[in-house]
Coordinates of C-alpha atoms in Angstrom, one line a residue:
Chain G
X262 CA -22.8 41.3 1.4
X263 CA -25.9 41.8 1.4
X264 CA -26.8 38.4 -0.5
X265 CA -24.6 36.7 2.3
X266 CA -27.1 38.3 5.3
X267 CA -29.8 37.7 3.5
X268 CA -29.2 33.6 3.3
X269 CA -28.5 33.9 6.9
X270 CA -31.3 35.0 8.1
X271 CA -33.6 32.1 5.9
X272 CA -30.8 29.8 7.6
X273 CA -31.3 30.6 10.9
X274 CA -35.6 31.4 10.5
X275 CA -35.8 28.0 8.8
X276 CA -33.8 26.2 11.7
X277 CA -36.0 28.0 14.8
X278 CA -38.5 26.8 12.7
X279 CA -37.7 23.5 12.5
X280 CA -37.5 23.3 16.1
X281 CA -40.6 22.1 17.3
X282 CA -40.8 19.4 14.9
X283 CA -37.5 18.0 15.2
X284 CA -38.2 17.8 19.4
X285 CA -41.9 16.4 18.2
X286 CA -39.7 13.9 16.5
X287 CA -37.9 12.5 19.8
X288 CA -40.4 12.8 22.1
X289 CA -42.5 10.5 19.3
X290 CA -39.8 8.0 18.6
X291 CA -38.6 7.8 22.5
X292 CA -43.1 6.7 23.0
X293 CA -42.4 4.5 20.4
X294 CA -39.5 3.0 21.5
X295 CA -41.0 2.5 25.3
X296 CA -44.0 0.5 23.9
X297 CA -41.9 -1.8 22.1
X298 CA -43.4 -5.6 23.4
X299 CA -40.4 -8.1 24.1
X300 CA -38.2 -6.8 27.5
X301 CA -34.8 -5.9 26.9
X302 CA -33.8 -6.9 30.1
X303 CA -34.9 -10.3 29.5
X304 CA -33.5 -10.1 26.2
X305 CA -29.7 -9.1 27.4
X306 CA -29.7 -11.2 30.6
X307 CA -27.2 -14.6 30.7
X308 CA -29.8 -16.6 29.4
X309 CA -34.1 -18.0 30.1
X310 CA -33.5 -19.1 33.5
X311 CA -31.4 -15.3 34.8
X312 CA -31.8 -14.3 38.1
X313 CA -34.5 -11.6 39.0
X314 CA -31.5 -9.7 41.0
X315 CA -29.3 -10.0 37.6
X316 CA -32.8 -8.7 35.7
X317 CA -33.4 -5.6 37.9
X318 CA -29.3 -5.2 37.6
X319 CA -29.5 -4.5 33.8
X320 CA -32.9 -2.8 33.8
X321 CA -30.8 -0.3 36.6
X322 CA -27.8 0.2 33.9
X323 CA -30.2 0.9 31.3
X324 CA -32.7 3.2 34.0
X325 CA -35.5 1.3 32.9
X326 CA -36.8 1.3 36.3
X327 CA -37.6 5.6 36.5
X328 CA -41.0 6.9 35.9
X329 CA -41.4 7.6 31.8
X330 CA -40.8 11.3 32.0
X331 CA -37.4 11.0 34.0
X332 CA -36.5 8.4 31.3
X333 CA -37.5 11.2 28.6
X334 CA -35.3 14.1 30.3
X335 CA -32.4 11.7 30.8
X336 CA -32.1 10.6 27.0
X337 CA -32.9 14.3 26.1
X338 CA -30.0 15.5 28.3
X339 CA -28.0 12.4 26.2
X340 CA -29.0 13.9 23.1
X341 CA -27.7 17.0 23.9
X342 CA -23.9 16.1 25.0
X343 CA -24.0 14.0 21.5
X344 CA -24.9 10.5 23.6
X345 CA -27.2 8.6 21.8
X346 CA -26.8 5.1 23.9
X347 CA -25.4 2.4 23.7
X348 CA -26.7 -0.6 21.4
X349 CA -27.0 -4.0 23.2
X350 CA -26.1 -6.0 20.1
X351 CA -23.2 -4.2 18.9
X352 CA -22.5 -3.4 22.5
X353 CA -21.0 0.1 20.8
X354 CA -22.1 3.5 21.1
X355 CA -24.6 4.1 19.2
X356 CA -23.3 7.2 17.5
X357 CA -20.1 5.1 16.7
X358 CA -22.3 2.0 14.9
X359 CA -24.0 5.0 12.9
X360 CA -20.8 6.8 12.2
X361 CA -19.1 3.8 11.0
X362 CA -21.9 3.2 8.8
X363 CA -22.9 6.1 7.4
X364 CA -20.4 6.5 4.7
X365 CA -21.9 3.6 3.1
X366 CA -25.8 4.8 3.1
X367 CA -24.7 7.7 1.7
X368 CA -22.5 6.7 -0.8
X369 CA -25.3 4.5 -1.9
X370 CA -27.9 7.2 -2.2
X371 CA -26.0 10.2 -3.4
X372 CA -24.8 7.7 -6.6
X373 CA -27.5 6.2 -6.5
X374 CA -29.0 9.9 -6.7
X375 CA -26.6 11.2 -9.6
X376 CA -27.7 8.2 -11.4
X377 CA -31.2 9.1 -11.3
X378 CA -30.3 12.6 -12.4
X379 CA -28.3 11.8 -15.0
X380 CA -31.1 9.8 -16.5
X381 CA -34.2 12.1 -15.8
X382 CA -33.4 15.4 -16.3
X383 CA -32.5 15.2 -20.4
X384 CA -35.1 12.4 -20.3
X385 CA -37.8 15.3 -19.3
X386 CA -36.4 17.6 -21.0
X387 CA -36.3 15.7 -24.3
X388 CA -40.3 15.1 -23.3
X389 CA -41.3 18.5 -22.6
X390 CA -39.3 19.9 -26.0
X391 CA -41.9 17.5 -27.8
X392 CA -45.1 16.7 -26.2
X393 CA -47.1 14.1 -27.0
X394 CA -44.3 12.5 -29.2
X395 CA -43.1 8.9 -29.5
X396 CA -40.7 9.8 -27.2
X397 CA -42.9 11.4 -24.4
X398 CA -45.0 8.7 -24.2
X399 CA -42.4 6.5 -23.8
X400 CA -40.4 8.4 -21.4
X401 CA -44.2 8.4 -19.3
X402 CA -43.9 4.4 -19.6
X403 CA -40.9 4.3 -18.7
X404 CA -41.7 6.6 -15.1
X405 CA -44.9 4.7 -14.5
X406 CA -43.5 1.4 -14.9
X407 CA -40.6 2.5 -12.5
X408 CA -42.4 3.7 -9.9
X409 CA -44.7 0.1 -10.0
X410 CA -42.5 -2.3 -9.0
X411 CA -40.7 -2.3 -5.7
X412 CA -37.3 -1.8 -5.2
X413 CA -36.6 -5.2 -3.2
X414 CA -38.3 -6.6 -6.6
X415 CA -35.9 -4.7 -9.2
X416 CA -33.2 -5.7 -6.6
X417 CA -33.2 -9.3 -7.1
X418 CA -34.4 -9.1 -11.2
X419 CA -31.4 -6.8 -11.4
X420 CA -28.9 -9.7 -9.4
X421 CA -30.5 -12.5 -11.5
X422 CA -29.5 -10.9 -15.7
X423 CA -26.5 -9.1 -14.3
X424 CA -25.3 -12.0 -12.1
X425 CA -26.8 -15.1 -12.9
X426 CA -27.6 -14.8 -16.3
X427 CA -24.4 -12.6 -17.8
X428 CA -22.2 -12.8 -15.1
X429 CA -21.0 -9.0 -15.5
X430 CA -21.9 -8.3 -11.5
X431 CA -20.1 -9.3 -8.5
X432 CA -21.6 -11.9 -5.4
X433 CA -24.2 -9.2 -4.7
X434 CA -23.2 -9.1 -0.8
X435 CA -22.0 -6.1 0.9
X436 CA -19.7 -3.0 -0.5
X437 CA -17.3 -5.1 -1.0
X438 CA -15.4 -8.4 -2.0
X439 CA -14.6 -10.8 1.3
X440 CA -11.1 -11.4 0.3
X441 CA -10.5 -7.9 -0.8
X442 CA -8.1 -4.8 0.9
X443 CA -10.7 -2.2 2.1
X444 CA -8.9 1.3 0.9
X445 CA -8.2 3.3 4.7
X446 CA -10.9 4.9 5.7
X447 CA -10.0 8.8 4.9
X448 CA -13.4 10.0 3.9
X449 CA -15.2 6.7 4.8
X450 CA -16.7 6.6 0.2
X451 CA -14.6 3.6 -1.2
X452 CA -15.0 5.1 -4.4
X453 CA -12.9 8.4 -3.1
X454 CA -11.3 6.4 -1.2
X455 CA -9.6 3.8 -3.4
X456 CA -9.0 6.9 -6.1
X457 CA -7.0 8.5 -3.5
X458 CA -5.1 5.7 -2.7
X459 CA -5.0 4.9 -6.6
X460 CA -5.9 1.4 -6.7
X461 CA -8.1 1.5 -9.5
X462 CA -8.9 -2.3 -9.3
X463 CA -10.3 -2.0 -6.2
X464 CA -11.7 0.8 -7.6
X465 CA -13.3 -1.1 -9.5
X466 CA -14.3 -3.7 -7.8
X467 CA -16.1 -1.1 -5.7
X468 CA -17.6 0.4 -8.5
X469 CA -18.8 -3.5 -9.5
X470 CA -20.3 -4.1 -6.0
X471 CA -22.5 -0.5 -5.9
X472 CA -23.8 0.2 -9.6
X473 CA -26.8 -2.8 -9.0
X474 CA -28.3 -0.8 -5.6
X475 CA -27.6 2.4 -6.9
X476 CA -29.4 1.2 -9.8
X477 CA -32.2 -0.5 -7.9
X478 CA -33.0 3.1 -6.3
X479 CA -32.3 5.3 -9.4
X480 CA -35.1 3.4 -11.3
X481 CA -37.6 3.7 -8.3
X482 CA -37.0 7.4 -7.8
X483 CA -36.7 7.8 -11.6
X484 CA -39.9 9.1 -12.1
X485 CA -40.8 11.7 -10.0
X486 CA -37.6 13.7 -11.6
X487 CA -38.1 13.3 -14.7
X488 CA -42.2 14.1 -14.7
X489 CA -41.5 17.3 -12.7
X490 CA -38.7 18.3 -15.2
X491 CA -40.6 18.0 -18.2
X492 CA -43.8 19.4 -16.4
X493 CA -42.2 22.7 -15.1
X494 CA -40.2 22.8 -18.5
X495 CA -43.0 22.7 -20.6
X496 CA -44.7 25.4 -19.1
X497 CA -41.6 27.4 -18.8
X498 CA -41.4 26.9 -22.7
X499 CA -44.8 28.5 -23.2
X500 CA -44.5 31.9 -21.3
X501 CA -43.6 35.6 -23.4
X502 CA -39.9 35.5 -22.5
X503 CA -39.2 32.2 -24.2
X504 CA -41.5 33.8 -27.5
X505 CA -38.7 36.6 -27.3
X506 CA -36.1 34.8 -27.0
X507 CA -36.7 32.7 -30.2
X508 CA -37.9 36.1 -32.2
X509 CA -34.5 37.1 -31.9
X510 CA -33.2 34.3 -33.0
X511 CA -31.1 33.1 -30.4
X512 CA -30.5 29.0 -31.3
X513 CA -32.3 26.5 -29.4
X514 CA -29.9 25.0 -27.3
X515 CA -29.1 29.0 -25.3
X516 CA -32.9 28.9 -25.0
X517 CA -33.7 25.9 -23.6
X518 CA -30.5 25.2 -21.8
X519 CA -29.7 28.7 -20.7
X520 CA -33.1 30.3 -20.7
X521 CA -35.4 27.6 -20.1
X522 CA -34.4 25.3 -18.0
X523 CA -32.9 27.6 -15.7
X524 CA -35.8 29.1 -15.0
X525 CA -37.9 25.1 -14.9
X526 CA -35.5 23.8 -11.8
X527 CA -37.0 25.6 -8.8
X528 CA -39.5 22.9 -8.8
X529 CA -37.5 20.3 -9.4
X530 CA -35.0 21.6 -6.7
X531 CA -37.9 20.4 -3.9
X532 CA -38.8 17.3 -5.6
X533 CA -34.9 16.3 -5.4
X534 CA -34.8 17.4 -1.8
X535 CA -38.3 15.0 -1.6
X536 CA -36.7 12.2 -3.2
X537 CA -33.1 12.0 -1.2
X538 CA -34.8 12.3 2.0
X539 CA -37.0 9.3 0.8
X540 CA -34.3 7.5 -0.4
X541 CA -32.5 7.8 2.6
X542 CA -35.1 6.4 5.0
X543 CA -36.3 4.0 2.3
X544 CA -33.1 2.2 1.7
X545 CA -33.8 -0.3 3.6
X546 CA -35.1 -2.6 1.7
X547 CA -32.3 -2.5 -1.1
X548 CA -29.7 -2.4 1.5
X549 CA -31.5 -5.8 2.9
X550 CA -31.4 -6.9 -0.4
X551 CA -28.1 -6.3 -1.0
X552 CA -26.8 -6.8 2.2
X553 CA -25.3 -3.4 2.1
X554 CA -23.9 -2.7 6.0
X555 CA -25.6 0.8 5.7
X556 CA -27.5 2.8 8.6
X557 CA -30.3 1.5 7.0
X558 CA -29.6 -2.4 7.6
X559 CA -28.6 -1.0 11.0
X560 CA -31.6 0.5 12.4
X561 CA -34.0 -3.1 11.3
X562 CA -31.1 -5.5 12.8
X563 CA -31.6 -3.4 16.3
X564 CA -35.7 -2.8 15.5
X565 CA -35.8 -6.9 14.8
X566 CA -33.6 -7.7 17.8
X567 CA -35.6 -5.2 19.9
X568 CA -32.9 -3.1 21.0
X569 CA -34.3 0.7 21.4
X570 CA -31.3 2.9 21.2
X571 CA -30.1 2.5 17.5
X572 CA -34.1 3.0 15.7
X573 CA -34.1 6.1 18.1
X574 CA -30.5 7.2 16.6
X575 CA -31.6 5.9 13.8
X576 CA -34.8 8.0 13.2
X577 CA -33.3 10.9 14.9
X578 CA -30.9 11.0 11.7
X579 CA -32.8 11.1 9.3
X580 CA -35.1 13.3 10.7
X581 CA -32.0 15.2 11.2
X582 CA -31.0 15.1 7.4
X583 CA -34.4 15.8 6.5
X584 CA -34.2 19.2 8.0
X585 CA -31.1 19.9 6.8
X586 CA -32.0 18.7 3.0
X587 CA -34.6 20.9 3.5
X588 CA -33.0 24.0 4.7
X589 CA -30.2 23.7 2.0
X590 CA -32.8 23.3 0.0
X591 CA -34.1 26.8 0.8
X592 CA -30.8 28.4 0.2
X593 CA -30.6 27.1 -3.4
X594 CA -33.7 28.4 -3.8
X595 CA -32.4 32.0 -2.9
X596 CA -29.8 31.6 -5.0
X597 CA -31.3 30.2 -8.5
X598 CA -34.2 32.4 -8.1
X599 CA -33.1 35.4 -6.3
X600 CA -36.8 36.6 -6.7
X601 CA -37.6 34.4 -3.6
X602 CA -34.5 36.1 -1.6
X603 CA -36.0 39.4 -1.6
X604 CA -39.4 38.8 -0.3
Chain H
X38 CA -78.1 6.6 -11.9
X39 CA -77.9 5.4 -15.3
X40 CA -77.1 9.0 -16.8
X41 CA -74.2 8.9 -14.7
X42 CA -73.0 5.2 -15.6
X43 CA -73.6 6.5 -19.5
X44 CA -71.4 9.6 -18.5
X45 CA -68.8 7.5 -16.7
X46 CA -68.4 4.8 -20.1
X47 CA -68.3 8.2 -22.3
X48 CA -65.3 9.4 -20.9
X49 CA -63.6 5.9 -20.4
X50 CA -64.0 5.7 -23.7
X51 CA -61.8 8.5 -24.2
X52 CA -59.2 7.5 -22.1
X53 CA -58.7 3.7 -23.0
X54 CA -55.4 3.8 -20.8
X55 CA -57.8 4.9 -17.8
X56 CA -60.6 2.5 -18.8
X57 CA -57.6 -0.6 -19.6
X58 CA -56.3 1.0 -16.0
X59 CA -60.0 0.1 -14.3
X60 CA -60.5 -2.6 -15.6
X61 CA -57.7 -4.0 -13.9
X62 CA -58.5 -3.3 -10.8
X63 CA -61.6 -4.3 -11.2
X64 CA -60.1 -7.8 -12.1
X65 CA -58.2 -7.8 -9.0
X66 CA -61.7 -7.0 -6.9
X67 CA -63.1 -9.6 -8.5
X68 CA -60.0 -12.5 -8.1
X69 CA -60.1 -10.9 -4.2
X70 CA -63.4 -11.9 -3.5
X71 CA -63.4 -15.4 -5.6
X72 CA -59.4 -16.2 -4.2
X73 CA -60.6 -19.1 -2.3
X74 CA -62.6 -20.7 -4.8
X75 CA -60.8 -20.6 -8.4
X76 CA -57.1 -22.0 -6.9
X77 CA -56.1 -24.9 -8.6
X78 CA -54.1 -25.9 -6.0
X79 CA -54.2 -25.6 -2.0
X80 CA -51.6 -22.5 -1.8
X81 CA -50.6 -23.3 1.3
X82 CA -50.2 -27.8 1.2
X83 CA -46.9 -28.2 0.6
X84 CA -45.5 -31.3 -2.2
X85 CA -41.9 -31.6 -1.3
X86 CA -41.0 -34.0 -3.8
X87 CA -42.4 -30.8 -6.8
X88 CA -40.3 -28.6 -5.2
X89 CA -38.7 -25.4 -7.0
X90 CA -40.5 -26.9 -10.6
X91 CA -40.1 -24.1 -13.1
X92 CA -43.5 -22.6 -14.7
X93 CA -45.5 -25.4 -16.9
X94 CA -48.6 -26.3 -17.7
X95 CA -49.4 -28.1 -14.8
X96 CA -48.1 -25.4 -12.2
X97 CA -48.3 -22.1 -15.0
X98 CA -46.3 -20.1 -12.4
X99 CA -43.8 -23.1 -11.6
X100 CA -43.3 -23.7 -7.7
X101 CA -41.3 -23.0 -4.8
X102 CA -39.2 -24.4 -2.1
X103 CA -41.4 -26.6 -0.7
X104 CA -43.3 -28.0 -3.7
X105 CA -46.5 -24.9 -3.3
X106 CA -48.0 -23.7 -6.4
X107 CA -46.8 -20.5 -7.0
X108 CA -49.9 -19.2 -9.6
X109 CA -52.3 -20.5 -6.3
X110 CA -50.5 -18.7 -3.9
X111 CA -50.6 -15.8 -5.9
X112 CA -54.3 -15.8 -6.5
X113 CA -54.9 -16.6 -2.8
X114 CA -52.0 -13.4 -1.7
X115 CA -54.7 -11.0 -3.9
X116 CA -57.0 -11.0 -1.3
X117 CA -55.2 -10.3 1.8
X118 CA -52.9 -7.6 0.3
X119 CA -55.5 -5.9 -1.7
X120 CA -57.2 -5.9 2.0
X121 CA -54.9 -4.2 3.4
X122 CA -54.5 -1.6 1.2
X123 CA -58.0 -1.0 0.8
X124 CA -58.8 -1.0 4.7
X125 CA -55.6 1.1 5.4
X126 CA -56.7 3.9 2.6
X127 CA -60.4 3.8 3.8
X128 CA -58.5 4.4 7.5
X129 CA -56.5 7.0 6.7
X130 CA -59.3 8.8 4.6
X131 CA -61.9 9.2 6.6
X132 CA -59.3 10.1 9.9
X133 CA -57.7 12.2 7.0
X134 CA -60.9 14.2 5.8
X135 CA -62.5 14.4 8.7
X136 CA -59.8 16.0 10.6
X137 CA -58.4 17.8 7.5
X138 CA -62.1 19.5 7.0
X139 CA -62.4 20.2 10.6
X140 CA -59.6 21.8 10.8
X141 CA -60.1 24.0 7.6
X142 CA -62.9 25.0 8.5
X143 CA -62.3 26.6 12.2
X144 CA -59.2 27.7 11.7
X145 CA -57.4 29.4 14.7
X146 CA -55.7 27.5 17.1
X147 CA -56.5 24.3 16.5
X148 CA -55.9 24.5 13.2
X149 CA -52.4 25.3 14.1
X150 CA -52.0 22.8 17.0
X151 CA -52.7 19.7 14.2
X152 CA -50.5 21.1 11.8
X153 CA -47.8 21.2 14.2
X154 CA -48.6 17.4 14.5
X155 CA -49.0 17.0 10.8
X156 CA -45.5 18.5 10.0
X157 CA -44.3 16.2 13.1
X158 CA -45.4 12.9 10.9
X159 CA -43.8 14.6 8.2
X160 CA -40.3 14.8 9.4
X161 CA -40.2 11.1 9.8
X162 CA -38.5 8.5 7.2
X163 CA -42.1 7.0 6.8
X164 CA -41.4 3.7 5.7
X165 CA -39.4 3.7 9.0
X166 CA -42.1 4.6 10.8
X167 CA -44.6 2.2 9.6
X168 CA -42.0 -0.9 10.1
X169 CA -41.3 0.7 13.9
X170 CA -45.0 1.1 14.6
X171 CA -45.6 -2.5 13.3
X172 CA -43.0 -3.7 15.4
X173 CA -44.3 -1.5 18.4
X174 CA -47.9 -2.5 18.4
X175 CA -47.3 -6.5 17.3
X176 CA -46.2 -8.1 14.5
X177 CA -50.3 -8.8 13.3
X178 CA -51.7 -7.7 9.5
X179 CA -54.2 -5.8 11.6
X180 CA -51.0 -3.2 12.5
X181 CA -49.7 -3.5 9.0
X182 CA -53.3 -1.9 8.2
X183 CA -52.5 0.4 11.2
X184 CA -49.0 1.6 10.5
X185 CA -50.1 2.0 7.0
X186 CA -53.0 4.1 7.1
X187 CA -51.0 6.8 10.3
X188 CA -48.1 7.3 7.7
X189 CA -50.8 8.1 5.0
X190 CA -52.8 10.2 7.4
X191 CA -50.6 13.5 7.4
X192 CA -51.4 13.7 3.2
X193 CA -55.0 13.3 3.5
X194 CA -55.4 16.2 6.8
X195 CA -53.1 18.6 4.4
X196 CA -54.8 18.1 1.5
X197 CA -58.5 17.8 2.6
X198 CA -58.1 20.8 4.6
X199 CA -56.6 22.9 2.0
X200 CA -60.0 22.0 -0.6
X201 CA -62.1 23.0 2.5
X202 CA -60.4 26.1 3.4
X203 CA -60.3 27.6 -0.1
X204 CA -64.1 26.7 0.3
X205 CA -65.1 27.7 3.9
X206 CA -66.4 31.2 2.5
X207 CA -68.0 30.3 -0.5
X208 CA -71.3 31.6 -1.3
X209 CA -73.1 27.7 -0.8
X210 CA -71.6 27.7 2.2
X211 CA -72.5 31.0 3.9
X212 CA -75.8 30.4 2.2
X213 CA -76.0 27.4 4.3
X214 CA -75.3 29.1 7.3
X215 CA -77.9 31.7 6.8
X216 CA -79.7 28.7 6.7
X217 CA -79.3 27.9 10.4
X218 CA -77.1 24.7 8.8
X219 CA -75.3 23.8 12.6
X220 CA -71.8 23.5 11.6
X221 CA -71.1 19.8 11.7
X222 CA -73.5 20.1 9.7
X223 CA -71.9 22.0 7.0
X224 CA -68.7 20.0 7.0
X225 CA -70.5 16.1 7.0
X226 CA -72.9 17.2 4.6
X227 CA -72.1 20.3 2.2
X228 CA -67.8 20.8 2.4
X229 CA -66.7 17.1 2.1
X230 CA -69.3 15.6 -0.5
X231 CA -67.6 18.9 -2.8
X232 CA -64.0 17.6 -2.2
X233 CA -64.6 14.0 -2.7
X234 CA -63.3 14.1 -6.8
X235 CA -60.5 15.6 -5.2
X236 CA -59.7 13.5 -3.0
X237 CA -60.7 10.4 -5.4
X238 CA -57.5 11.3 -6.9
X239 CA -55.7 11.0 -3.8
X240 CA -57.3 7.6 -2.7
X241 CA -56.3 6.0 -5.7
X242 CA -53.0 6.8 -6.1
X243 CA -52.7 5.9 -2.1
X244 CA -53.8 2.3 -2.9
X245 CA -51.0 1.5 -4.8
X246 CA -48.9 3.0 -2.2
X247 CA -50.3 1.2 0.2
X248 CA -49.8 -2.0 -1.8
X249 CA -46.1 -1.4 -2.5
X250 CA -45.6 -0.2 1.7
X251 CA -47.3 -3.5 2.8
X252 CA -45.3 -5.8 0.5
X253 CA -42.4 -4.0 1.9
X254 CA -42.8 -4.6 5.7
X255 CA -43.5 -8.5 5.0
X256 CA -40.6 -8.5 2.9
X257 CA -38.5 -7.4 5.7
X258 CA -40.4 -9.9 8.0
X259 CA -42.7 -7.5 9.5
X260 CA -46.5 -8.0 9.8
X261 CA -47.5 -10.8 7.6
X262 CA -46.2 -14.1 8.3
X263 CA -45.4 -17.3 6.7
X264 CA -46.7 -19.7 5.9
X265 CA -49.4 -17.2 4.6
X266 CA -49.7 -16.6 0.7
X267 CA -48.3 -12.9 0.5
X268 CA -46.5 -11.0 -2.8
X269 CA -44.1 -9.6 0.0
X270 CA -43.6 -12.6 2.0
X271 CA -43.1 -14.8 -1.6
X272 CA -40.9 -12.2 -3.0
X273 CA -38.5 -12.8 0.6
X274 CA -38.3 -16.3 1.1
X275 CA -37.8 -16.5 -3.6
X276 CA -34.9 -13.8 -2.3
X277 CA -32.2 -17.0 -1.7
X278 CA -32.8 -18.8 -4.7
X279 CA -32.3 -16.4 -7.2
X280 CA -29.0 -16.8 -7.1
X281 CA -29.1 -20.0 -8.4
X282 CA -31.1 -19.0 -11.5
X283 CA -34.7 -20.1 -9.7
X284 CA -36.5 -16.5 -10.9
X285 CA -39.9 -17.2 -10.6
X286 CA -39.7 -17.2 -6.9
X287 CA -39.3 -13.9 -7.3
X288 CA -40.5 -12.3 -10.6
X289 CA -44.2 -13.9 -10.5
X290 CA -45.1 -12.2 -7.1
X291 CA -43.1 -9.2 -8.7
X292 CA -45.1 -9.4 -11.5
X293 CA -48.5 -9.3 -9.6
X294 CA -47.6 -6.5 -7.2
X295 CA -46.2 -4.6 -10.5
X296 CA -49.5 -5.3 -12.1
X297 CA -51.8 -4.2 -8.4
X298 CA -49.7 -1.1 -8.7
X299 CA -50.0 -0.5 -12.4
X300 CA -53.8 -0.6 -12.1
X301 CA -54.5 1.7 -9.5
X302 CA -51.7 4.4 -10.2
X303 CA -52.7 4.4 -13.8
X304 CA -56.6 4.5 -12.7
X305 CA -55.3 8.0 -10.3
X306 CA -54.1 9.2 -13.1
X307 CA -56.7 9.5 -15.2
X308 CA -59.5 10.7 -12.8
X309 CA -57.0 13.1 -12.6
X310 CA -56.6 14.0 -15.9
X311 CA -60.6 14.1 -16.2
X312 CA -60.9 15.9 -13.0
X313 CA -58.8 18.4 -13.1
X314 CA -56.7 18.7 -16.6
X315 CA -54.4 21.8 -15.8
X316 CA -52.0 19.0 -13.2
X317 CA -51.2 16.7 -16.0
X318 CA -47.8 15.9 -16.4

């Protein structure tokens, strides 16, 4: 009970502390979008020779004829009611657009994160167990390489090898083959939905589309995860309680996995949080390469069309997710290491 | 001076990887400086009959869809890409170190306000912020520099603030204060030089990141415009041909990007190992 209370208190305190930053994000995004070049009224007018009256009409419906502070207050009011404005290019509310595209981005990011962890944790552990061995240097080399190749180059080279040369991967555009029937939207995650309706062929097709972009992202974030695992495990392995555990004759497996790893996970958790938020923001590039219908490509298209509202919505959404991820990590800290919540 | 050089040489002999990275970085800078004189072909003159040729003795890295020599374009792009990265990092270093050092030294209210501002900047998806900034300021090279500098700024501010904060009551700072030095002199002439070695690591690691960032922006069509040779744009233009098996349009600019980032990252890692062996991971 007291643990739950403690967690609740931590969540509350963290949420409060992040409010000013969130407000700053709202204000900053708003100002940034207002100085974007190009008059959206002119952009959405019927044609280049649209009359002044029509332009004024559009400005009025968009609220662009009001003073900036008033526009900001209206914007905040709309936000409070969950209204992110209207996208001019798709003609839909931004909230609906984002909600529709969010699963695509989340599925890709989560899958890539799991993939990266599945690779990085064992690699980091092995490297820490044999420091300065051949395998340690190999892992270090792989990590160094991983951060040096830009995601858009990795993605394109993967397409070349697996689509053009080997023919293993499907046409690298979108989440699903254009001729395939999409599953009913239960969770929005194609892999989960196909499993729920028991469509194995569909699942395989969706997996085929997902694996290349996910690998691209995973390779890029492999380095921070593996290196942090190695460093923190190495530090723990040198401590007294590990020496004691070894000296009483525990098996290596038990010492490393149960004793050392659990204590080494804390810094890794921090990095996972950072990596996840970075991925959500940076998958604009990957989504562009693979024509992935996620929120990143949505925001990019809107930005290039000087459509304010979707970009604002996107940036805000990512910032909120960022805060949420930090909060989750903070709560997880308390579970992984009870000493922290005692403070 | 020669003693310093001799010492640097001695350090580098013990760290062959760092020495290699330093040599690579030096080579990149040389290429960037000499670029207009060493390109075998005109990097923007198109020659359509020779379009999309694979690498050969005449065209080491092949030709692109307009028949331009990719190798020449790579060399010409080195100047622009390095120029963007170096100026962006310098800008954020100078601004960030000054602001951070002043905050760390002064403490109090200013420090808190700047800290809040930094928190706001850090709450943004940084790459998206850079995208929006370039779009807002206009699609020009200067604006890539400004955007890249701005998204790096928080790291420099935090770093300089923390480093100065732990030193502000050090004996030699107190001595300078007792000797009648002004606060500005203490920060600029005493504290900043003292944290410079630690910041050098940050700068080197940051250069690689700045190159990736600038290339990513131009890959998306922001900032540098075609036909200017730039690594990111070259990859973007080559992307259309990768499905037909014309790999050299993407692979060589990608390789150039990788090598440049690799050099600066390894150099930064090496510098850190030399300056602060505890941070080695």
